PDB file of C-alpha atoms in Angstrom:
ATOM      1  CA  MET A  29     124.032 184.386-141.370  1.00  0.00           C
ATOM      2  CA  ALA A  30     123.898 187.336-138.973  1.00  0.00           C
ATOM      3  CA  ASP A  31     126.931 188.437-136.971  1.00  0.00           C
ATOM      4  CA  PRO A  32     127.806 185.739-134.398  1.00  0.00           C
ATOM      5  CA  VAL A  33     128.959 186.190-130.815  1.00  0.00           C
ATOM      6  CA  TYR A  34     131.519 183.727-129.480  1.00  0.00           C
ATOM      7  CA  TYR A  35     131.737 181.758-126.291  1.00  0.00           C
ATOM      8  CA  LYS A  36     135.122 180.028-126.454  1.00  0.00           C
ATOM      9  CA  ARG A  37     137.496 178.153-124.180  1.00  0.00           C
ATOM     10  CA  HIS A  38     140.883 176.529-124.621  1.00  0.00           C
ATOM     11  CA  ILE A  39     142.106 174.071-122.007  1.00  0.00           C
ATOM     12  CA  ASP A  40     145.134 171.799-121.827  1.00  0.00           C
ATOM     13  CA  ARG A  41     145.744 169.216-119.139  1.00  0.00           C
ATOM     14  CA  ASP A  42     148.691 167.248-117.794  1.00  0.00           C
ATOM     15  CA  LEU A  43     148.316 163.507-118.507  1.00  0.00           C
ATOM     16  CA  ASN A  44     148.146 162.553-114.837  1.00  0.00           C
ATOM     17  CA  GLN A  45     145.414 165.111-114.259  1.00  0.00           C
ATOM     18  CA  VAL A  46     143.426 163.870-117.272  1.00  0.00           C
ATOM     19  CA  LEU A  47     143.653 160.258-116.114  1.00  0.00           C
ATOM     20  CA  SER A  48     142.854 161.057-112.492  1.00  0.00           C
ATOM     21  CA  ASN A  49     139.806 163.157-113.377  1.00  0.00           C
ATOM     22  CA  ALA A  50     138.522 160.523-115.808  1.00  0.00           C
ATOM     23  CA  LYS A  51     138.726 157.795-113.162  1.00  0.00           C
ATOM     24  CA  VAL A  52     136.910 159.977-110.626  1.00  0.00           C
ATOM     25  CA  ILE A  53     134.061 160.651-113.066  1.00  0.00           C
ATOM     26  CA  VAL A  54     133.583 156.964-113.913  1.00  0.00           C
ATOM     27  CA  SER A  55     133.764 155.958-110.252  1.00  0.00           C
ATOM     28  CA  GLU A  56     131.176 158.580-109.277  1.00  0.00           C
ATOM     29  CA  LEU A  57     128.771 157.402-111.979  1.00  0.00           C
ATOM     30  CA  LYS A  58     129.177 153.753-111.008  1.00  0.00           C
ATOM     31  CA  ASN A  59     128.472 154.635-107.373  1.00  0.00           C
ATOM     32  CA  ASP A  60     125.350 156.415-108.589  1.00  0.00           C
ATOM     33  CA  GLY A  61     124.086 153.173-110.132  1.00  0.00           C
ATOM     34  CA  TYR A  62     125.105 153.582-113.769  1.00  0.00           C
ATOM     35  CA  ARG A  63     126.293 150.504-115.662  1.00  0.00           C
ATOM     36  CA  ILE A  64     129.700 151.161-117.215  1.00  0.00           C
ATOM     37  CA  SER A  65     131.371 148.079-118.666  1.00  0.00           C
ATOM     38  CA  GLU A  66     135.075 147.533-119.351  1.00  0.00           C
ATOM     39  CA  SER A  67     134.256 147.601-123.075  1.00  0.00           C
ATOM     40  CA  CYS A  68     132.579 151.030-122.809  1.00  0.00           C
ATOM     41  CA  ARG A  69     134.294 153.809-124.791  1.00  0.00           C
ATOM     42  CA  PHE A  70     135.039 155.739-121.600  1.00  0.00           C
ATOM     43  CA  SER A  71     136.676 152.676-120.005  1.00  0.00           C
ATOM     44  CA  ILE A  72     138.659 152.013-123.194  1.00  0.00           C
ATOM     45  CA  PHE A  73     140.005 155.572-123.095  1.00  0.00           C
ATOM     46  CA  ILE A  74     141.166 155.170-119.491  1.00  0.00           C
ATOM     47  CA  LYS A  75     142.925 151.880-120.359  1.00  0.00           C
ATOM     48  CA  GLU A  76     144.599 153.363-123.457  1.00  0.00           C
ATOM     49  CA  LEU A  77     145.782 156.434-121.560  1.00  0.00           C
ATOM     50  CA  SER A  78     147.072 154.281-118.680  1.00  0.00           C
ATOM     51  CA  ASP A  79     149.018 152.135-121.161  1.00  0.00           C
ATOM     52  CA  LEU A  80     150.433 155.236-122.832  1.00  0.00           C
ATOM     53  CA  MET A  81     151.709 156.663-119.562  1.00  0.00           C
ATOM     54  CA  ARG A  82     153.142 153.327-118.490  1.00  0.00           C
ATOM     55  CA  ASN A  83     155.026 152.819-121.765  1.00  0.00           C
ATOM     56  CA  GLY A  84     156.116 156.401-122.327  1.00  0.00           C
ATOM     57  CA  PHE A  85     154.383 159.200-124.178  1.00  0.00           C
ATOM     58  CA  GLY A  86     155.779 159.538-127.677  1.00  0.00           C
ATOM     59  CA  LEU A  87     158.769 157.256-127.123  1.00  0.00           C
ATOM     60  CA  GLU A  88     160.161 155.650-130.251  1.00  0.00           C
ATOM     61  CA  GLY A  89     158.684 152.229-130.865  1.00  0.00           C
ATOM     62  CA  HIS A  90     155.559 152.812-128.795  1.00  0.00           C
ATOM     63  CA  GLU A  91     152.464 153.263-130.894  1.00  0.00           C
ATOM     64  CA  PHE A  92     149.287 154.698-129.441  1.00  0.00           C
ATOM     65  CA  ASP A  93     145.876 155.394-130.917  1.00  0.00           C
ATOM     66  CA  LYS A  94     145.886 159.163-131.365  1.00  0.00           C
ATOM     67  CA  ASN A  95     142.302 159.221-132.623  1.00  0.00           C
ATOM     68  CA  LEU A  96     140.971 157.290-129.639  1.00  0.00           C
ATOM     69  CA  LEU A  97     142.864 159.357-127.083  1.00  0.00           C
ATOM     70  CA  ALA A  98     141.955 162.671-128.660  1.00  0.00           C
ATOM     71  CA  GLU A  99     138.286 161.681-128.855  1.00  0.00           C
ATOM     72  CA  GLY A 100     138.395 160.542-125.233  1.00  0.00           C
ATOM     73  CA  ILE A 101     139.469 164.054-124.245  1.00  0.00           C
ATOM     74  CA  ARG A 102     136.377 165.484-125.910  1.00  0.00           C
ATOM     75  CA  ASP A 103     134.110 162.784-124.462  1.00  0.00           C
ATOM     76  CA  PHE A 104     135.291 163.286-120.899  1.00  0.00           C
ATOM     77  CA  ALA A 105     135.162 167.087-121.180  1.00  0.00           C
ATOM     78  CA  GLU A 106     131.484 166.846-122.122  1.00  0.00           C
ATOM     79  CA  LEU A 107     130.722 164.037-119.649  1.00  0.00           C
ATOM     80  CA  SER A 108     132.311 166.076-116.859  1.00  0.00           C
ATOM     81  CA  ALA A 109     129.876 168.939-117.454  1.00  0.00           C
ATOM     82  CA  ILE A 110     126.932 166.517-117.520  1.00  0.00           C
ATOM     83  CA  VAL A 111     128.043 164.892-114.248  1.00  0.00           C
ATOM     84  CA  LYS A 112     128.416 168.262-112.518  1.00  0.00           C
ATOM     85  CA  SER A 113     124.885 169.349-113.473  1.00  0.00           C
ATOM     86  CA  LYS A 114     122.398 168.227-110.803  1.00  0.00           C
ATOM     87  CA  THR A 115     119.479 169.163-113.045  1.00  0.00           C
ATOM     88  CA  ILE A 116     120.671 166.930-115.870  1.00  0.00           C
ATOM     89  CA  ARG A 117     121.533 164.004-113.580  1.00  0.00           C
ATOM     90  CA  GLN A 118     118.195 164.129-111.772  1.00  0.00           C
ATOM     91  CA  GLU A 119     116.009 164.336-114.870  1.00  0.00           C
ATOM     92  CA  ASN A 120     117.890 162.239-117.419  1.00  0.00           C
ATOM     93  CA  ARG A 121     119.051 158.950-115.932  1.00  0.00           C
ATOM     94  CA  LYS A 122     117.862 156.928-118.931  1.00  0.00           C
ATOM     95  CA  ASP A 123     119.525 159.243-121.444  1.00  0.00           C
ATOM     96  CA  ILE A 124     122.768 159.381-119.444  1.00  0.00           C
ATOM     97  CA  GLN A 125     122.902 155.558-119.401  1.00  0.00           C
ATOM     98  CA  LYS A 126     122.707 155.626-123.200  1.00  0.00           C
ATOM     99  CA  LEU A 127     125.925 157.663-123.339  1.00  0.00           C
ATOM    100  CA  PHE A 128     127.975 154.597-122.458  1.00  0.00           C
ATOM    101  CA  GLY A 129     127.296 152.992-125.815  1.00  0.00           C
ATOM    102  CA  GLY A 130     129.159 153.821-129.011  1.00  0.00           C
ATOM    103  CA  SER A 131     132.674 153.055-130.210  1.00  0.00           C
ATOM    104  CA  GLY A 132     135.924 154.550-128.989  1.00  0.00           C
ATOM    105  CA  LYS A 133     136.068 156.712-132.130  1.00  0.00           C
ATOM    106  CA  PRO A 134     133.137 158.402-133.912  1.00  0.00           C
ATOM    107  CA  SER A 135     134.354 157.071-137.265  1.00  0.00           C
ATOM    108  CA  ASP A 136     133.683 153.532-135.955  1.00  0.00           C
ATOM    109  CA  ASP A 137     130.168 154.275-134.681  1.00  0.00           C
ATOM    110  CA  ILE A 138     127.430 152.118-136.167  1.00  0.00           C
ATOM    111  CA  LEU A 139     124.820 153.953-134.105  1.00  0.00           C
ATOM    112  CA  THR A 140     125.342 157.665-133.457  1.00  0.00           C
ATOM    113  CA  GLN A 141     122.679 157.978-130.735  1.00  0.00           C
ATOM    114  CA  PRO A 142     125.053 157.853-127.702  1.00  0.00           C
ATOM    115  CA  ARG A 143     127.113 160.791-128.938  1.00  0.00           C
ATOM    116  CA  ASP A 144     124.008 162.596-130.215  1.00  0.00           C
ATOM    117  CA  PHE A 145     122.518 162.445-126.696  1.00  0.00           C
ATOM    118  CA  GLN A 146     125.891 163.483-125.279  1.00  0.00           C
ATOM    119  CA  PHE A 147     125.837 166.751-127.225  1.00  0.00           C
ATOM    120  CA  GLU A 148     122.255 167.554-126.169  1.00  0.00           C
ATOM    121  CA  LEU A 149     122.922 166.890-122.478  1.00  0.00           C
ATOM    122  CA  TYR A 150     126.293 168.632-122.554  1.00  0.00           C
ATOM    123  CA  LEU A 151     124.807 171.838-123.972  1.00  0.00           C
ATOM    124  CA  ALA A 152     121.943 171.780-121.464  1.00  0.00           C
ATOM    125  CA  ALA A 153     124.482 171.189-118.673  1.00  0.00           C
ATOM    126  CA  LEU A 154     126.517 174.232-119.756  1.00  0.00           C
ATOM    127  CA  PHE A 155     123.437 176.424-119.405  1.00  0.00           C
ATOM    128  CA  ASP A 156     122.522 174.872-116.063  1.00  0.00           C
ATOM    129  CA  LEU A 157     126.030 175.233-114.629  1.00  0.00           C
ATOM    130  CA  SER A 158     126.095 178.851-115.796  1.00  0.00           C
ATOM    131  CA  GLY A 159     123.130 179.662-113.568  1.00  0.00           C
ATOM    132  CA  PHE A 160     120.267 179.587-116.065  1.00  0.00           C
ATOM    133  CA  TYR A 161     116.988 177.946-115.127  1.00  0.00           C
ATOM    134  CA  VAL A 162     116.973 174.826-117.329  1.00  0.00           C
ATOM    135  CA  LEU A 163     114.104 172.422-117.940  1.00  0.00           C
ATOM    136  CA  ILE A 164     114.521 169.203-119.919  1.00  0.00           C
ATOM    137  CA  GLU A 165     111.492 169.400-122.158  1.00  0.00           C
ATOM    138  CA  GLU A 166     110.614 169.470-125.857  1.00  0.00           C
ATOM    139  CA  PRO A 167     112.173 170.279-128.234  1.00  0.00           C
ATOM    140  CA  ASP A 168     115.270 169.187-126.235  1.00  0.00           C
ATOM    141  CA  PHE A 169     115.537 171.670-123.367  1.00  0.00           C
ATOM    142  CA  LEU A 170     114.300 175.099-122.283  1.00  0.00           C
ATOM    143  CA  PHE A 171     116.228 177.863-120.553  1.00  0.00           C
ATOM    144  CA  LYS A 172     115.169 181.170-119.062  1.00  0.00           C
ATOM    145  CA  TYR A 173     116.962 184.517-119.339  1.00  0.00           C
ATOM    146  CA  GLU A 174     115.566 187.736-117.851  1.00  0.00           C
ATOM    147  CA  ASN A 175     112.161 186.067-117.385  1.00  0.00           C
ATOM    148  CA  VAL A 176     112.004 185.048-121.046  1.00  0.00           C
ATOM    149  CA  THR A 177     111.838 181.311-121.789  1.00  0.00           C
ATOM    150  CA  TYR A 178     113.641 180.026-124.885  1.00  0.00           C
ATOM    151  CA  SER A 179     113.595 176.565-126.430  1.00  0.00           C
ATOM    152  CA  VAL A 180     116.580 174.683-127.844  1.00  0.00           C
ATOM    153  CA  ALA A 181     116.575 171.877-130.392  1.00  0.00           C
ATOM    154  CA  ALA A 182     120.072 170.357-130.309  1.00  0.00           C
ATOM    155  CA  LYS A 183     121.370 168.390-133.282  1.00  0.00           C
ATOM    156  CA  ARG A 184     124.728 166.701-133.770  1.00  0.00           C
ATOM    157  CA  ILE A 185     125.413 166.656-137.502  1.00  0.00           C
ATOM    158  CA  ASN A 186     127.172 163.480-138.590  1.00  0.00           C
ATOM    159  CA  SER A 187     127.591 164.160-142.301  1.00  0.00           C
ATOM    160  CA  GLU A 188     127.436 167.122-144.646  1.00  0.00           C
ATOM    161  CA  ARG A 189     124.552 165.666-146.643  1.00  0.00           C
ATOM    162  CA  LYS A 190     122.366 165.588-143.512  1.00  0.00           C
ATOM    163  CA  ILE A 191     122.726 169.268-142.581  1.00  0.00           C
ATOM    164  CA  HIS A 192     119.490 170.410-144.244  1.00  0.00           C
ATOM    165  CA  THR A 193     117.518 167.450-142.840  1.00  0.00           C
ATOM    166  CA  ARG A 194     118.755 168.052-139.302  1.00  0.00           C
ATOM    167  CA  PHE A 195     117.957 171.783-139.494  1.00  0.00           C
ATOM    168  CA  SER A 196     114.492 171.044-140.855  1.00  0.00           C
ATOM    169  CA  LYS A 197     113.750 168.557-138.071  1.00  0.00           C
ATOM    170  CA  ALA A 198     114.987 171.000-135.417  1.00  0.00           C
ATOM    171  CA  LYS A 199     112.799 173.762-136.840  1.00  0.00           C
ATOM    172  CA  GLU A 200     109.710 171.535-136.724  1.00  0.00           C
ATOM    173  CA  GLN A 201     110.490 170.500-133.134  1.00  0.00           C
ATOM    174  CA  ILE A 202     110.706 174.133-132.046  1.00  0.00           C
ATOM    175  CA  LYS A 203     107.449 174.995-133.786  1.00  0.00           C
ATOM    176  CA  LYS A 204     105.709 171.980-132.209  1.00  0.00           C
ATOM    177  CA  SER A 205     106.892 173.022-128.727  1.00  0.00           C
ATOM    178  CA  GLY A 206     105.183 176.397-129.211  1.00  0.00           C
ATOM    179  CA  ILE A 207     108.157 178.198-127.627  1.00  0.00           C
ATOM    180  CA  LYS A 208     110.433 180.315-129.801  1.00  0.00           C
ATOM    181  CA  GLY A 209     114.087 179.425-129.587  1.00  0.00           C
ATOM    182  CA  PHE A 210     117.320 178.207-131.101  1.00  0.00           C
ATOM    183  CA  ILE A 211     118.619 175.485-133.362  1.00  0.00           C
ATOM    184  CA  ALA A 212     121.853 174.280-131.742  1.00  0.00           C
ATOM    185  CA  PHE A 213     124.154 172.107-133.798  1.00  0.00           C
ATOM    186  CA  SER A 214     127.490 170.374-133.358  1.00  0.00           C
ATOM    187  CA  LEU A 215     129.820 170.297-136.363  1.00  0.00           C
ATOM    188  CA  ASP A 216     132.541 168.126-134.809  1.00  0.00           C
ATOM    189  CA  ARG A 217     132.008 165.289-137.281  1.00  0.00           C
ATOM    190  CA  ILE A 218     132.143 167.238-140.545  1.00  0.00           C
ATOM    191  CA  VAL A 219     135.442 169.103-140.213  1.00  0.00           C
ATOM    192  CA  TRP A 220     137.049 166.608-142.580  1.00  0.00           C
ATOM    193  CA  ASP A 221     133.853 164.931-143.709  1.00  0.00           C
ATOM    194  CA  LYS A 222     135.028 163.870-147.168  1.00  0.00           C
ATOM    195  CA  MET A 223     138.041 162.057-145.704  1.00  0.00           C
ATOM    196  CA  LYS A 224     135.895 160.345-143.018  1.00  0.00           C
ATOM    197  CA  LYS A 225     138.483 161.366-140.427  1.00  0.00           C
ATOM    198  CA  ASP A 226     138.111 161.934-136.702  1.00  0.00           C
ATOM    199  CA  THR A 227     138.931 165.510-135.760  1.00  0.00           C
ATOM    200  CA  TYR A 228     142.000 166.349-133.696  1.00  0.00           C
ATOM    201  CA  ILE A 229     145.071 168.574-133.772  1.00  0.00           C
ATOM    202  CA  ILE A 230     148.711 167.757-133.008  1.00  0.00           C
ATOM    203  CA  THR A 231     150.645 170.820-131.914  1.00  0.00           C
ATOM    204  CA  ASN A 232     153.483 171.853-129.631  1.00  0.00           C
ATOM    205  CA  ASN A 233     152.120 175.370-129.292  1.00  0.00           C
ATOM    206  CA  PRO A 234     149.033 175.495-127.021  1.00  0.00           C
ATOM    207  CA  ASP A 235     148.324 179.071-128.137  1.00  0.00           C
ATOM    208  CA  THR A 236     147.338 177.821-131.592  1.00  0.00           C
ATOM    209  CA  LEU A 237     144.313 176.127-130.050  1.00  0.00           C
ATOM    210  CA  TYR A 238     142.690 179.465-129.301  1.00  0.00           C
ATOM    211  CA  GLY A 239     142.279 180.365-132.941  1.00  0.00           C
ATOM    212  CA  ALA A 240     142.070 176.932-134.535  1.00  0.00           C
ATOM    213  CA  GLY A 241     138.519 176.099-133.531  1.00  0.00           C
ATOM    214  CA  GLN A 242     137.250 179.584-134.299  1.00  0.00           C
ATOM    215  CA  THR A 243     138.790 179.576-137.779  1.00  0.00           C
ATOM    216  CA  VAL A 244     137.463 176.116-138.642  1.00  0.00           C
ATOM    217  CA  LEU A 245     133.991 176.904-137.320  1.00  0.00           C
ATOM    218  CA  HIS A 246     133.745 180.122-139.324  1.00  0.00           C
ATOM    219  CA  ASP A 247     134.723 178.233-142.486  1.00  0.00           C
ATOM    220  CA  LEU A 248     132.137 175.499-141.852  1.00  0.00           C
ATOM    221  CA  LEU A 249     129.396 178.066-141.331  1.00  0.00           C
ATOM    222  CA  LYS A 250     130.165 179.850-144.586  1.00  0.00           C
ATOM    223  CA  THR A 251     130.715 176.788-146.771  1.00  0.00           C
ATOM    224  CA  LYS A 252     128.385 174.138-145.358  1.00  0.00           C
ATOM    225  CA  VAL A 253     125.758 175.610-143.019  1.00  0.00           C
ATOM    226  CA  LYS A 254     124.610 178.992-144.320  1.00  0.00           C
ATOM    227  CA  LYS A 255     122.391 177.569-147.073  1.00  0.00           C
ATOM    228  CA  ALA A 256     120.537 175.203-144.706  1.00  0.00           C
ATOM    229  CA  ALA A 257     120.046 177.971-142.129  1.00  0.00           C
ATOM    230  CA  TRP A 258     118.553 180.254-144.773  1.00  0.00           C
ATOM    231  CA  ALA A 259     116.248 177.530-146.118  1.00  0.00           C
ATOM    232  CA  ASN A 260     114.898 176.806-142.631  1.00  0.00           C
ATOM    233  CA  ARG A 261     113.977 180.324-141.592  1.00  0.00           C
ATOM    234  CA  ASP A 262     110.864 180.545-139.453  1.00  0.00           C
ATOM    235  CA  PRO A 263     109.350 183.063-137.010  1.00  0.00           C
ATOM    236  CA  PHE A 264     109.837 180.465-134.244  1.00  0.00           C
ATOM    237  CA  VAL A 265     113.591 180.137-134.954  1.00  0.00           C
ATOM    238  CA  LEU A 266     115.192 183.134-133.254  1.00  0.00           C
ATOM    239  CA  GLY A 267     118.771 182.115-133.893  1.00  0.00           C
ATOM    240  CA  HIS A 268     121.382 179.392-133.911  1.00  0.00           C
ATOM    241  CA  ILE A 269     124.003 178.035-131.515  1.00  0.00           C
ATOM    242  CA  ALA A 270     126.892 176.568-133.510  1.00  0.00           C
ATOM    243  CA  SER A 271     129.253 174.317-131.565  1.00  0.00           C
ATOM    244  CA  LEU A 272     132.679 172.886-132.365  1.00  0.00           C
ATOM    245  CA  THR A 273     135.080 171.152-129.982  1.00  0.00           C
ATOM    246  CA  ILE A 274     138.468 170.107-131.369  1.00  0.00           C
ATOM    247  CA  PRO A 275     140.719 167.948-129.151  1.00  0.00           C
ATOM    248  CA  ALA A 276     144.496 168.270-129.353  1.00  0.00           C
ATOM    249  CA  ILE A 277     147.641 166.313-128.535  1.00  0.00           C
ATOM    250  CA  LEU A 278     150.638 168.317-127.272  1.00  0.00           C
ATOM    251  CA  PRO A 279     153.629 165.913-127.355  1.00  0.00           C
ATOM    252  CA  LYS A 280     156.333 168.211-125.952  1.00  0.00           C
ATOM    253  CA  SER A 281     154.378 169.062-122.817  1.00  0.00           C
ATOM    254  CA  MET A 282     153.026 165.499-122.514  1.00  0.00           C
ATOM    255  CA  SER A 283     149.479 166.791-122.354  1.00  0.00           C
ATOM    256  CA  PHE A 284     146.146 166.831-124.106  1.00  0.00           C
ATOM    257  CA  GLY A 285     143.811 169.733-124.663  1.00  0.00           C
ATOM    258  CA  PHE A 286     140.836 170.970-126.576  1.00  0.00           C
ATOM    259  CA  SER A 287     139.398 174.097-128.105  1.00  0.00           C
ATOM    260  CA  SER A 288     135.678 174.569-127.516  1.00  0.00           C
ATOM    261  CA  ASN A 289     133.723 177.198-129.448  1.00  0.00           C
ATOM    262  CA  GLN A 290     130.025 178.025-129.345  1.00  0.00           C
ATOM    263  CA  LEU A 291     128.642 180.790-131.580  1.00  0.00           C
ATOM    264  CA  PHE A 292     125.363 182.485-130.780  1.00  0.00           C
ATOM    265  CA  ILE A 293     123.949 183.730-134.083  1.00  0.00           C
ATOM    266  CA  PRO A 294     120.789 185.865-134.358  1.00  0.00           C
ATOM    267  CA  SER A 295     118.306 184.904-137.055  1.00  0.00           C
ATOM    268  CA  PHE A 296     118.335 186.875-140.300  1.00  0.00           C
ATOM    269  CA  ASP A 297     114.968 188.392-139.411  1.00  0.00           C
ATOM    270  CA  ILE A 298     115.662 189.526-135.826  1.00  0.00           C
ATOM    271  CA  SER A 299     115.688 193.304-135.412  1.00  0.00           C
ATOM    272  CA  GLU A 300     118.847 194.722-133.850  1.00  0.00           C
ATOM    273  CA  GLU A 301     116.604 196.902-131.697  1.00  0.00           C
ATOM    274  CA  SER A 302     114.737 193.961-130.154  1.00  0.00           C
ATOM    275  CA  LYS A 303     115.155 192.423-126.702  1.00  0.00           C
ATOM    276  CA  THR A 304     115.817 189.051-128.359  1.00  0.00           C
ATOM    277  CA  TYR A 305     118.769 190.449-130.309  1.00  0.00           C
ATOM    278  CA  ARG A 306     120.215 191.937-127.127  1.00  0.00           C
ATOM    279  CA  HIS A 307     119.774 188.607-125.312  1.00  0.00           C
ATOM    280  CA  ILE A 308     121.593 186.704-128.054  1.00  0.00           C
ATOM    281  CA  LYS A 309     124.483 189.152-127.826  1.00  0.00           C
ATOM    282  CA  GLU A 310     124.625 188.844-124.025  1.00  0.00           C
ATOM    283  CA  LEU A 311     124.225 185.063-123.651  1.00  0.00           C
ATOM    284  CA  PRO A 312     127.838 184.073-124.483  1.00  0.00           C
ATOM    285  CA  GLN A 313     129.087 186.366-121.714  1.00  0.00           C
ATOM    286  CA  LYS A 314     126.914 184.488-119.204  1.00  0.00           C
ATOM    287  CA  ILE A 315     128.178 180.995-120.061  1.00  0.00           C
ATOM    288  CA  LYS A 316     130.772 179.679-117.603  1.00  0.00           C
ATOM    289  CA  TRP A 317     133.028 176.680-118.188  1.00  0.00           C
ATOM    290  CA  PRO A 318     132.680 173.932-115.558  1.00  0.00           C
ATOM    291  CA  VAL A 319     135.548 173.893-113.061  1.00  0.00           C
ATOM    292  CA  SER A 320     138.023 170.978-113.109  1.00  0.00           C
ATOM    293  CA  THR A 321     137.032 169.629-116.512  1.00  0.00           C
ATOM    294  CA  PRO A 322     139.440 166.938-117.823  1.00  0.00           C
TER     295      PRO A 322
END
């Protein structure tokens, strides 16, 4: 794959701040008419985190579901961006309602659609909140940069064996839209694919989060993605947006965090002298992380 350009963020949050922000997000959505049950994965996270804080974080004899809490951090980080984006909320009420399905942990999901939609809307929200003109339209969304419109087909990859299929489907969606653009893909689920594990880090050094996601993402691209990207070359596919968000538990500071990395990768066939190549190199510098994300 061609040389990537990173957009990356590392954030850690005090437990009280995480819980407070999560409650505000759910309350705002309920007031906006969304149906969020007590058995919803977002509600389960709030209950589990409340119990943890009430009983003592990390105290001997108190067990807590690390997987569920770590995944809740990722879920609320992405939901927060979606909620802050007026464009996404106005045009995608039906899809946003679907987000409240799914299990507390991805490894328990029978249907992956809620989290698949979450990735698509989250990525579109990032572009919208960063000041790009965004339109929710086939293949998944369009964005405009310097008067050039690009398409994005966003795919969350749930297993290693589906990488080629997901890339192929994204390529066909872009071609059908008639607008050249990017295959965006989330690799959150295949970090430890063979062990069927949910992805999270336990660390007492927040600085390690900066490099952890970047290192893992680079390895995944080289070992699991490169072949599928090469096989699905097409004049309509200008590049790729690789995404990986790894949540973390920081016991000593009684906090949670996450490392979020998005790589913008030009296609093999894009000339380094072209406007498209320059755009791909500039795009990560234009992306801004939403303020006050849990």
